[in-house]
Coordinates of C-alpha atoms in Angstrom, one line a residue:
D1 CA -38.8 29.2 -9.8
Q2 CA -37.1 26.1 -11.6
F3 CA -35.8 24.2 -8.6
D4 CA -37.1 20.9 -10.0
N5 CA -35.7 21.4 -13.1
L6 CA -32.3 22.3 -11.6
D7 CA -32.6 19.1 -9.6
K8 CA -32.9 16.9 -12.5
H9 CA -30.2 18.7 -14.5
T10 CA -27.9 18.2 -12.0
Q11 CA -28.9 14.7 -11.2
W12 CA -28.0 14.2 -15.1
G13 CA -24.8 15.8 -14.9
I14 CA -23.9 13.5 -12.5
D15 CA -25.0 10.6 -14.3
F16 CA -23.3 11.9 -17.2
L17 CA -20.0 11.6 -15.2
E18 CA -20.5 8.1 -14.0
K19 CA -21.4 7.0 -17.5
Y20 CA -18.2 8.4 -18.7
A21 CA -16.3 6.7 -15.8
K22 CA -17.9 3.5 -17.1
F23 CA -16.7 4.3 -20.5
V24 CA -13.2 4.8 -19.4
K25 CA -13.5 1.4 -16.8
E26 CA -14.5 -0.4 -20.1
R27 CA -11.7 1.1 -22.4
I28 CA -9.3 0.2 -19.5
E29 CA -10.3 -3.7 -19.6
I30 CA -10.3 -3.6 -23.4
E31 CA -6.2 -2.5 -23.3
Q32 CA -5.7 -5.0 -20.2
N33 CA -7.3 -7.8 -22.2
Y34 CA -5.6 -6.6 -25.4
A35 CA -2.3 -6.4 -23.5
K36 CA -2.7 -9.8 -22.0
Q37 CA -3.5 -11.3 -25.4
L38 CA -0.7 -9.8 -27.0
R39 CA 1.5 -11.4 -24.3
N40 CA -0.2 -14.8 -24.8
L41 CA 0.5 -14.4 -28.3
V42 CA 4.2 -13.6 -27.8
K43 CA 4.4 -16.5 -25.7
K44 CA 3.1 -18.9 -27.7
Y45 CA 5.3 -18.1 -30.5
C46 CA 8.5 -17.3 -29.0
P47 CA 11.3 -20.3 -29.5
K48 CA 11.2 -22.9 -27.0
R49 CA 14.5 -24.9 -28.1
S50 CA 16.8 -26.9 -26.2
P51 CA 20.4 -27.2 -26.8
K52 CA 19.7 -30.6 -28.5
D53 CA 17.3 -29.3 -31.1
E54 CA 18.9 -25.9 -32.4
E55 CA 18.2 -24.6 -35.6
P56 CA 20.4 -22.1 -37.7
R57 CA 19.8 -18.8 -36.8
F58 CA 18.5 -17.0 -39.8
T59 CA 18.4 -13.5 -40.1
S60 CA 14.5 -13.7 -40.9
C61 CA 14.0 -15.6 -37.7
I62 CA 16.2 -13.3 -35.4
A63 CA 13.9 -10.7 -37.1
F64 CA 11.0 -12.2 -36.2
F65 CA 12.2 -13.2 -32.5
N66 CA 12.9 -9.2 -32.2
I67 CA 9.5 -8.2 -33.5
L68 CA 8.4 -10.7 -30.5
N69 CA 10.4 -9.2 -28.0
E70 CA 8.9 -5.3 -29.3
L71 CA 5.8 -6.6 -29.3
N72 CA 6.0 -7.7 -25.7
D73 CA 7.0 -4.3 -25.2
Y74 CA 4.2 -2.8 -26.9
A75 CA 2.0 -5.0 -24.7
G76 CA 3.7 -3.6 -21.6
Q77 CA 3.0 0.0 -22.7
R78 CA -0.7 -0.6 -23.3
E79 CA -0.6 -1.8 -19.8
V80 CA 0.9 1.4 -18.8
V81 CA -1.7 3.0 -20.7
A82 CA -4.6 1.1 -18.5
E83 CA -2.7 1.7 -15.1
E84 CA -2.5 5.5 -16.0
M85 CA -6.1 5.9 -17.2
G86 CA -7.2 4.0 -14.1
H87 CA -5.4 6.2 -11.9
R88 CA -5.4 9.4 -13.3
V89 CA -8.9 9.4 -15.3
Y90 CA -11.0 6.6 -13.7
G91 CA -10.1 6.9 -9.9
E92 CA -10.5 10.8 -10.1
L93 CA -13.7 10.6 -11.7
M94 CA -15.2 8.0 -9.1
R95 CA -13.7 10.4 -6.3
Y96 CA -15.0 13.5 -7.7
S97 CA -18.5 12.0 -8.5
H98 CA -19.0 11.1 -4.5
D99 CA -18.0 14.8 -3.7
L100 CA -20.5 16.1 -6.3
K101 CA -23.2 13.9 -5.1
T102 CA -22.5 15.3 -1.3
E103 CA -22.4 18.8 -2.3
R104 CA -25.3 18.4 -4.7
K105 CA -27.6 16.7 -2.1
M106 CA -26.7 19.8 0.5
H107 CA -27.5 22.5 -1.8
L108 CA -30.8 21.2 -2.5
Q109 CA -31.5 20.2 1.0
E110 CA -30.7 24.2 1.5
G111 CA -33.2 25.2 -1.6
R112 CA -35.7 22.4 -0.1
K113 CA -35.5 24.4 3.7
A114 CA -35.9 27.5 2.2
Q115 CA -39.0 26.4 -0.1
Q116 CA -40.5 25.0 3.1
Y117 CA -40.0 28.1 5.2
L118 CA -41.7 29.9 2.6
D119 CA -44.7 27.7 2.4
M120 CA -44.9 27.8 6.2
C121 CA -44.8 31.4 6.1
W122 CA -47.5 31.6 3.2
K123 CA -49.8 29.3 5.3
Q124 CA -49.4 31.3 8.4
M125 CA -50.5 34.4 6.4
D126 CA -53.3 32.5 4.4
N127 CA -54.4 31.3 8.3
S128 CA -54.8 34.9 9.4
K129 CA -56.3 36.2 6.4
K130 CA -59.0 33.7 6.5
K131 CA -59.2 34.3 10.4
F132 CA -60.0 38.0 9.3
E133 CA -62.3 37.0 6.8
R134 CA -64.3 35.1 9.2
E135 CA -64.1 37.7 11.9
C136 CA -65.5 40.1 9.5
R137 CA -68.3 37.9 8.4
E138 CA -69.2 37.7 12.1
A139 CA -69.1 41.3 12.7
E140 CA -71.3 42.1 9.9
K141 CA -73.7 39.8 11.2
A142 CA -73.7 41.0 14.6
Q143 CA -74.0 44.6 13.3
Q144 CA -77.1 43.4 11.4
S145 CA -78.6 42.1 14.1
Y146 CA -78.1 45.1 16.3
E147 CA -79.6 47.5 13.7
R148 CA -82.4 45.0 13.1
L149 CA -83.5 44.9 17.1
D150 CA -82.5 48.8 17.4
N151 CA -85.2 49.5 14.7
D152 CA -87.4 47.0 16.3
T153 CA -89.9 48.7 18.5
N154 CA -90.8 45.2 20.3
A155 CA -87.5 44.8 21.3
T156 CA -86.2 45.4 24.9
K157 CA -83.7 47.6 26.1
A158 CA -81.8 44.7 27.3
D159 CA -81.5 43.2 23.9
V160 CA -80.5 45.8 22.2
E161 CA -77.7 46.3 25.1
K162 CA -76.5 42.9 24.1
A163 CA -76.8 43.1 20.6
K164 CA -74.6 46.2 20.8
Q165 CA -72.1 44.8 22.9
Q166 CA -71.9 41.7 20.5
L167 CA -71.2 44.1 18.0
N168 CA -68.4 45.6 19.7
L169 CA -67.0 42.3 20.6
R170 CA -67.0 41.0 16.8
T171 CA -65.7 44.6 15.5
H172 CA -62.7 44.2 18.0
M173 CA -62.0 40.7 17.1
A174 CA -62.1 41.6 13.5
D175 CA -59.7 44.6 14.1
E176 CA -57.3 42.5 15.8
N177 CA -57.6 39.9 13.0
K178 CA -56.7 42.5 10.8
N179 CA -53.6 43.8 12.5
E180 CA -52.6 39.9 12.9
Y181 CA -53.2 39.6 8.9
A182 CA -51.6 42.8 8.0
A183 CA -48.3 41.6 10.1
Q184 CA -48.2 38.1 8.6
L185 CA -48.9 39.6 5.2
Q186 CA -45.9 42.0 5.6
N187 CA -43.6 39.0 6.9
F188 CA -44.6 36.8 4.1
N189 CA -43.8 39.6 1.4
G190 CA -40.4 40.2 3.2
E191 CA -39.8 36.6 3.2
Q192 CA -40.9 35.6 -0.3
H193 CA -39.0 38.8 -1.5
K194 CA -36.0 37.4 0.6
H195 CA -36.4 33.8 -0.7
Y196 CA -36.6 35.0 -4.6
Y197 CA -33.9 37.5 -4.3
I198 CA -31.4 36.5 -1.9
V199 CA -31.6 33.0 -0.7
I200 CA -32.6 30.6 -3.8
P201 CA -30.4 32.7 -6.2
Q202 CA -27.5 32.0 -3.9
I203 CA -28.4 28.4 -4.0
Y204 CA -28.7 28.3 -7.7
K205 CA -25.2 29.9 -7.8
Q206 CA -23.7 27.6 -5.9
L207 CA -25.2 24.6 -8.0
Q208 CA -24.2 26.6 -11.0
E209 CA -20.4 26.9 -9.7
M210 CA -20.7 23.1 -9.2
D211 CA -22.0 22.1 -12.5
E212 CA -19.3 24.4 -14.0
R213 CA -17.0 22.5 -12.0
R214 CA -18.1 19.0 -13.3
T215 CA -17.9 20.3 -16.7
I216 CA -14.3 21.4 -16.1
K217 CA -13.2 17.8 -14.3
L218 CA -15.1 16.2 -17.4
S219 CA -12.6 18.6 -19.8
E220 CA -9.7 17.6 -17.5
C221 CA -10.3 13.6 -17.8
Y222 CA -10.9 14.2 -21.6
K223 CA -7.4 15.7 -21.7
G224 CA -6.0 13.1 -19.5
F225 CA -7.8 10.4 -21.2
A226 CA -5.7 11.2 -24.3
D227 CA -2.7 12.0 -22.4
S228 CA -2.2 8.7 -21.2
E229 CA -1.8 7.7 -24.4
R230 CA 0.0 10.3 -25.9
K231 CA 2.7 9.7 -23.2
V232 CA 3.6 6.2 -24.5
I233 CA 3.6 7.0 -28.1
P234 CA 7.4 7.5 -27.9
I235 CA 7.9 4.6 -26.5
I236 CA 5.3 2.6 -28.9
S237 CA 7.2 4.5 -31.5
K238 CA 10.5 2.9 -30.5
C239 CA 8.8 -0.6 -30.7
L240 CA 7.9 -0.1 -34.2
E241 CA 10.9 0.9 -34.9
G242 CA 12.3 -1.6 -33.5
M243 CA 10.5 -3.7 -35.5
I244 CA 11.4 -1.9 -38.6
L245 CA 14.8 -2.3 -38.0
A246 CA 14.3 -6.0 -37.4
A247 CA 12.6 -6.1 -40.9
K248 CA 15.4 -4.4 -42.2
S249 CA 17.9 -6.3 -40.6
V250 CA 17.0 -9.6 -42.9
D251 CA 19.4 -10.5 -45.4
E252 CA 18.6 -12.9 -48.1
H253 CA 22.1 -13.8 -49.2
R254 CA 23.1 -14.4 -45.4
D255 CA 20.3 -16.6 -45.3
S256 CA 21.3 -18.4 -48.5
Q257 CA 24.8 -18.7 -47.3
L258 CA 23.7 -20.1 -43.9
V259 CA 21.8 -23.1 -46.0
I260 CA 24.6 -23.3 -48.4
D261 CA 27.0 -23.8 -45.4
C262 CA 24.2 -26.0 -43.7
F263 CA 23.5 -28.4 -46.3
K264 CA 27.1 -28.7 -47.9
S265 CA 27.9 -32.2 -48.5
G266 CA 31.3 -31.6 -49.9
F267 CA 31.1 -34.2 -52.7
E268 CA 32.5 -33.6 -56.1
P269 CA 30.3 -33.3 -58.9
P270 CA 30.1 -36.4 -61.1
G271 CA 32.0 -36.9 -63.8
D272 CA 31.0 -37.4 -67.5
F273 CA 30.0 -41.0 -68.6
P274 CA 32.2 -42.5 -70.9
F275 CA 31.2 -44.0 -74.2
E276 CA 31.0 -47.9 -73.9
D277 CA 31.3 -49.5 -77.2
Y278 CA 29.8 -52.9 -77.5
S279 CA 31.1 -53.3 -81.3
Q280 CA 34.7 -54.5 -80.3
N281 CA 33.7 -58.2 -81.2
I282 CA 32.7 -57.1 -84.1
Y283 CA 35.3 -54.9 -85.7
R284 CA 38.2 -57.0 -84.1
T285 CA 40.5 -56.2 -87.2
I286 CA 40.2 -52.3 -86.6
S287 CA 43.7 -50.5 -86.0
D288 CA 44.5 -49.3 -82.4
G289 CA 43.5 -45.7 -83.1
T290 CA 40.1 -46.3 -82.6
I291 CA 38.3 -44.5 -79.8
S292 CA 37.7 -48.0 -78.1
T293 CA 40.6 -48.8 -75.9
P294 CA 41.6 -52.2 -73.3
K295 CA 41.4 -49.6 -70.6
Q296 CA 37.3 -49.4 -71.0
E297 CA 37.0 -52.2 -68.3
G298 CA 38.9 -49.9 -65.9
M299 CA 36.8 -47.1 -67.0
R300 CA 33.7 -49.3 -66.5
I301 CA 34.4 -49.9 -62.8
D302 CA 34.9 -46.4 -62.4
T303 CA 31.7 -45.7 -64.0
K304 CA 30.0 -47.5 -61.5
T305 CA 32.1 -46.0 -58.8
T306 CA 31.1 -42.5 -60.2
V307 CA 27.5 -43.4 -60.7
G308 CA 27.0 -44.6 -56.9
K309 CA 28.7 -41.3 -56.2
A310 CA 26.0 -39.4 -58.0
K311 CA 23.4 -41.4 -56.6
G312 CA 24.6 -40.6 -53.1
K313 CA 24.6 -36.7 -53.9
L314 CA 20.9 -37.0 -54.8
W315 CA 20.0 -37.6 -51.0
L316 CA 18.8 -34.4 -49.9
F317 CA 15.7 -34.8 -52.2
G318 CA 15.1 -38.1 -52.1
K319 CA 16.1 -41.3 -50.1
K320 CA 18.8 -41.1 -48.1
P321 CA 21.2 -44.0 -48.9
K322 CA 23.3 -45.7 -46.6
P323 CA 26.5 -43.3 -45.8
Q324 CA 29.9 -44.0 -47.7
S325 CA 31.5 -41.6 -45.5
P326 CA 31.8 -40.7 -41.7
P327 CA 28.5 -39.6 -40.4
L328 CA 27.6 -35.9 -40.4
T329 CA 28.5 -34.7 -36.9
P330 CA 26.6 -31.4 -35.3
T331 CA 30.5 -30.0 -35.7
S332 CA 29.7 -30.0 -39.3
L333 CA 26.8 -28.1 -38.9
Y334 CA 28.7 -24.9 -37.6
T335 CA 32.2 -25.5 -38.7
S336 CA 34.1 -26.2 -42.2
S337 CA 37.3 -27.4 -43.5
T338 CA 39.5 -25.1 -45.2
P339 CA 42.2 -26.7 -47.7
N340 CA 44.7 -26.5 -45.3
G341 CA 42.6 -28.5 -42.8
S342 CA 41.6 -25.7 -40.4
Q343 CA 38.0 -25.1 -39.3
Y344 CA 36.2 -21.6 -39.2
P345 CA 32.8 -21.1 -37.6
I346 CA 29.8 -20.7 -39.8
F347 CA 26.9 -20.0 -37.0
S348 CA 26.8 -18.0 -33.9
I349 CA 25.0 -20.8 -32.0
E350 CA 24.9 -20.1 -28.0
P351 CA 24.0 -23.6 -26.3
V352 CA 24.8 -22.1 -23.2
H353 CA 22.0 -19.3 -23.4
Y354 CA 19.5 -21.9 -23.5
C355 CA 21.4 -24.1 -20.7
M356 CA 21.3 -20.8 -18.5
S357 CA 17.6 -20.3 -19.6
D358 CA 16.5 -23.4 -18.3
I359 CA 18.6 -23.2 -15.2
K360 CA 16.6 -19.7 -14.3
T361 CA 13.3 -21.1 -15.0
G362 CA 13.9 -24.0 -12.4
K363 CA 13.2 -22.6 -9.1
P364 CA 13.1 -25.5 -6.5
R365 CA 11.3 -24.8 -3.5
I366 CA 13.0 -25.9 -0.3
P367 CA 11.2 -25.7 3.3
S368 CA 12.5 -22.5 5.1
F369 CA 14.9 -23.8 8.0
R370 CA 13.7 -21.5 10.0
S371 CA 10.4 -22.6 9.8
L372 CA 11.6 -26.5 10.3
K373 CA 13.7 -25.2 13.6
R374 CA 10.2 -23.7 14.8
G375 CA 8.5 -26.8 14.0
Y376 CA 11.0 -28.6 16.0
F377 CA 10.9 -26.4 19.2
C378 CA 7.2 -26.7 18.8
L379 CA 7.5 -30.2 19.8
Q380 CA 9.4 -29.9 22.9
G381 CA 8.2 -30.4 26.4
P382 CA 6.2 -28.1 28.3
A383 CA 6.8 -24.3 28.9
L384 CA 9.4 -23.6 31.7
E385 CA 9.5 -20.2 33.8
D386 CA 12.7 -18.9 32.2
F387 CA 11.4 -20.2 28.5
S388 CA 14.6 -22.1 28.6
H389 CA 12.8 -24.7 26.3
L390 CA 13.1 -22.1 23.5
P391 CA 15.7 -21.3 21.1
P392 CA 17.4 -18.2 22.2
E393 CA 15.8 -15.8 19.8
Q394 CA 12.4 -16.9 21.0
R395 CA 13.3 -17.0 24.5
R396 CA 14.6 -13.3 24.4
K397 CA 11.4 -12.5 22.8
K398 CA 8.9 -13.9 25.5
L399 CA 11.2 -12.5 28.2
Q400 CA 11.1 -9.2 26.5
Q401 CA 7.3 -9.4 26.7
R402 CA 7.0 -10.7 29.8
I403 CA 9.2 -7.8 31.0
D404 CA 7.0 -5.4 29.4
E405 CA 4.2 -6.6 30.9
L406 CA 5.6 -6.5 34.3
N407 CA 6.7 -2.9 33.6
R408 CA 2.9 -2.0 32.9
E409 CA 1.6 -3.6 36.0
L410 CA 4.5 -1.9 38.2
Q411 CA 3.6 1.5 36.4
K412 CA 0.0 0.9 37.3
E413 CA 0.9 0.1 40.8
T414 CA 3.2 3.1 41.2
D415 CA 0.2 5.4 40.3
Q416 CA -2.0 3.8 42.4
K417 CA 0.8 4.2 45.0
D418 CA 1.1 7.8 44.4
A419 CA -2.6 8.1 44.2
L420 CA -3.0 6.8 47.5
I421 CA 0.2 9.0 48.9
K422 CA -1.8 11.9 47.6
M423 CA -4.9 10.9 49.2
K424 CA -3.5 10.3 52.3
D425 CA -2.1 13.8 52.7
V426 CA -5.3 15.2 51.9
Y427 CA -6.9 13.1 54.5
E428 CA -3.7 14.4 57.1
K429 CA -4.7 17.8 56.1
N430 CA -8.4 17.7 56.4
P431 CA -9.4 14.7 59.0
Q432 CA -13.1 15.5 58.1
M433 CA -12.8 13.9 54.7
G434 CA -11.6 10.8 55.7
D435 CA -9.2 8.6 58.2
P436 CA -5.6 8.5 57.2
S437 CA -5.1 4.9 58.7
S438 CA -7.7 3.5 56.6
L439 CA -5.5 3.8 53.6
Q440 CA -2.3 2.0 55.0
P441 CA -3.2 -1.4 54.5
K442 CA -4.0 -0.6 51.0
L443 CA -1.0 1.2 50.4
T444 CA 1.3 -1.5 52.2
E445 CA -0.4 -4.1 49.7
T446 CA 0.9 -1.8 46.9
M447 CA 4.1 -1.4 48.2
S448 CA 4.2 -5.3 48.4
N449 CA 3.0 -6.0 45.2
M450 CA 5.6 -3.1 43.9
D451 CA 8.4 -5.0 45.6
R452 CA 7.2 -8.4 44.1
L453 CA 6.9 -7.1 40.4
R454 CA 10.4 -5.6 40.8
M455 CA 11.9 -9.0 41.9
E456 CA 10.3 -10.6 39.0
I457 CA 11.4 -7.8 36.8
H458 CA 14.8 -8.5 37.8
K459 CA 14.8 -12.1 37.8
N460 CA 13.6 -11.8 33.9
E461 CA 16.0 -9.4 33.3
A462 CA 18.6 -11.8 34.4
W463 CA 17.5 -14.6 32.2
L464 CA 17.2 -11.8 29.2
S465 CA 20.8 -10.7 30.1
E466 CA 21.9 -14.6 30.0
V467 CA 20.2 -14.8 26.5
E468 CA 21.6 -12.0 25.3
G469 CA 24.8 -12.3 26.6
K470 CA 25.0 -15.7 24.6
V471 CA 23.6 -13.9 21.5
A472 CA 26.1 -11.2 21.7
A473 CA 29.0 -13.5 22.2
R474 CA 28.2 -15.7 19.1
S475 CA 27.8 -12.5 17.0
D476 CA 31.0 -11.3 18.2
R477 CA 29.0 -7.9 19.4
R478 CA 31.0 -7.6 22.8
H479 CA 34.5 -7.2 23.5
S480 CA 36.0 -10.1 26.1
S481 CA 37.0 -7.2 28.4
D482 CA 33.2 -6.0 28.9
I483 CA 32.0 -9.5 29.6
N484 CA 31.4 -8.7 33.7
H485 CA 30.3 -5.0 32.7
L486 CA 27.2 -3.7 34.4
V487 CA 26.2 -2.0 31.0
T488 CA 27.1 -4.8 27.9
Q489 CA 27.7 -4.1 24.3
G490 CA 25.5 -5.5 22.0
R491 CA 22.4 -5.3 24.4
E492 CA 19.3 -5.0 22.6
S493 CA 17.4 -1.7 22.3
P494 CA 13.9 -1.0 23.6
E495 CA 13.2 -1.3 19.6
G496 CA 14.5 -4.8 19.3
S497 CA 17.5 -3.7 17.5
Y498 CA 21.1 -4.6 18.8
T499 CA 23.4 -1.7 19.5
D500 CA 27.2 -1.2 20.2
D501 CA 26.9 1.6 22.3
A502 CA 28.2 1.1 25.9
N503 CA 26.4 4.0 27.3
Q504 CA 22.9 3.1 26.7
E505 CA 20.9 1.8 29.5
V506 CA 19.7 -1.9 30.8
R507 CA 16.1 -2.7 31.6
G508 CA 16.7 -2.3 35.3
P509 CA 19.1 -2.2 38.7
P510 CA 22.4 -4.3 38.0
Q511 CA 22.0 -7.7 39.4
Q512 CA 24.5 -8.9 41.8
H513 CA 27.5 -11.0 39.8
A514 CA 29.1 -14.4 40.7
H515 CA 32.6 -11.9 41.5
P516 CA 31.5 -8.6 42.9
N517 CA 35.1 -7.6 43.7
E518 CA 36.2 -8.0 40.3
F519 CA 33.2 -6.3 38.9
D520 CA 33.9 -3.1 41.0
D521 CA 37.6 -3.2 40.1
E522 CA 36.7 -3.1 36.3
F523 CA 33.9 -1.0 36.5
E524 CA 36.2 2.0 38.7
D525 CA 39.0 1.6 35.8
D526 CA 36.1 3.2 33.3
D527 CA 35.6 6.6 33.4
P528 CA 32.7 8.3 34.7
L529 CA 29.7 8.4 32.5
P530 CA 29.1 12.2 31.4
A531 CA 26.0 13.8 33.1
I532 CA 23.0 14.6 30.5
G533 CA 20.8 16.4 33.3
H534 CA 19.8 16.6 36.6
C535 CA 16.8 15.8 38.9
K536 CA 15.4 16.4 42.1
A537 CA 13.9 14.0 44.2
I538 CA 10.0 14.2 45.1
Y539 CA 9.6 11.3 47.6
P540 CA 12.6 9.6 49.3
F541 CA 13.7 6.1 48.5
D542 CA 15.6 3.7 50.5
G543 CA 17.7 2.0 48.1
H544 CA 17.7 -1.1 49.7
N545 CA 18.2 -3.5 46.6
E546 CA 21.3 -4.1 45.0
G547 CA 22.5 -1.5 42.4
T548 CA 19.7 1.3 43.5
L549 CA 20.8 4.5 45.1
A550 CA 19.1 6.1 48.1
M551 CA 18.0 9.5 48.3
K552 CA 16.1 11.9 50.2
E553 CA 13.3 14.1 49.5
G554 CA 14.4 17.4 47.8
E555 CA 18.2 16.1 47.0
I556 CA 19.4 16.9 44.0
L557 CA 21.0 14.2 41.6
Y558 CA 23.0 14.3 38.4
I559 CA 21.2 12.1 35.4
I560 CA 23.6 9.8 33.7
E561 CA 21.7 7.5 32.0
E562 CA 18.0 8.0 30.6
D563 CA 14.7 5.7 31.6
K564 CA 14.8 3.2 28.8
G565 CA 10.9 2.4 29.4
D566 CA 11.6 0.3 32.9
G567 CA 10.5 2.7 35.2
W568 CA 14.6 3.2 36.5
T569 CA 16.8 5.9 36.0
R570 CA 20.4 5.8 36.2
A571 CA 21.9 9.1 38.6
R572 CA 24.9 10.2 40.3
R573 CA 25.5 12.0 43.8
H574 CA 28.0 14.8 43.9
N575 CA 30.4 12.4 45.8
G576 CA 30.3 10.2 42.5
E577 CA 27.9 7.6 44.1
E578 CA 25.7 6.0 41.3
G579 CA 23.0 3.7 41.0
Y580 CA 19.5 3.6 40.0
V581 CA 16.1 5.5 41.5
P582 CA 12.7 5.1 40.5
T583 CA 11.6 7.6 37.8
S584 CA 8.7 8.3 39.4
Y585 CA 10.4 9.4 42.2
I586 CA 12.0 12.2 40.5
D587 CA 11.8 15.6 38.6
V588 CA 14.1 15.0 35.6
T589 CA 15.2 18.0 33.7
L590 CA 17.5 16.9 30.8
E591 CA 20.3 19.4 29.4
K592 CA 20.9 19.5 25.7
N593 CA 24.6 19.1 24.5
S594 CA 26.1 18.5 28.1
K595 CA 29.3 17.6 28.3
G596 CA 29.6 16.1 31.8
A597 CA 29.4 17.1 35.0

């Protein structure tokens, strides 16, 4: 009796499912934005150095660059988490929510139908009850009226009889309504018992199973939500380990040595300042053993030079004077001289790496030559019947499309001819159904159309063979000895790909070549093609066209090449005569693993 409450509860369950799906979606957006911001951060702080502006590769800088690379990989794993959550959790939740809504709607509709049916039974029972009650009242009134007239001495016998008849009628109607009420009551009680003990419990059981499945699905999604994160933990741990290894690779002594090697000037330290005695003029009579000597003049000059050297040494922390030695070249940043004059490298600079990175980032966009050709050919003159104004490949496609269209029209005409022949046979057997001669004009017109279409197909196939011959000659797909053969190597298969199989079928009967004698000689030199099946002629065929094979109705022929979609099959007689016959005229039986006639 809690149908409405269960309706609300199941709706709440679906709302909660969608609420969790919305939570997962927002979490996915957070992961995506987080990964995007991490990538932007890495891109912002990645070194962008040109070969002209290279810095010494300190271990701290290399470690920082490695950390940036690991952080970029970490951002990729956040994207993997977002993608996994979107596919495994969010997508699954949305699909399940849709299915859940459909199932819930179906169960609730069944419950409402059962409740409506029970209400209808109750109304029928209530109406029969009210009707029975009304008829009982009328019967009581009739009985009272009859008793009053029966006891009345002034009442006539006719009035008494009439009142008695009315009483009998009302009593009979009351009995009928009583029986109907009893039947409706029994029916309602049965339906009510069935409703509360069979129908509704079954519907509630289905709703319960549905709600339990929803709960299980939520549990699986909770687990999948955590698994999406747990799957990438090993890779994230490797990224963090890479950052720790990068931190451990920092070597302060090596960085200090790099700084020393980078800024080492190679100058000698300044010497001691000599003592300058200004009392020589006063004490001239002092002996030569004094500390002052005439060589002090020379020392004075050396002192100035030494002071100049000392001043030149301090340019790293002050104003740089004019260099007294050759200017410092970039080579001196990477090499140092040994006492014996040799040089050894100090830094492992890779200028080629940066040059290659610039080359890789440059992507010139050159228009496709094919598109230029296509635009060029589009500017040519008006279209010709054989499409010779088009390039070979486009011409081949156009011709193939036209041949396919003509084959479809030919198939329609063939079906129409078969239908007319069958109808003519029926008219001949049953003249009352129609005149067979009335179908002859239409049949003649159809045959004429078929001949015209065959000629068109043959003409287009000749052009197609010409185009494909040129293409095959350019691509060296055909041997020079097979140029005049009926079945050319390198023909295009019906699927549009080239094939080198010489046993594959051309699209129509062979055309008359310029040198038929040479063609016959070459064709007769080849071994006969093996039979792949046999056929029985359903209709006679005259075979007037070149390359076709005439046949009689009921004649048995060997099949040596199947129909390639053009409506022609290559067949052979017992005497070895070969040619093409219409596929619709024969009943084909192919044999598997056939090794020849």
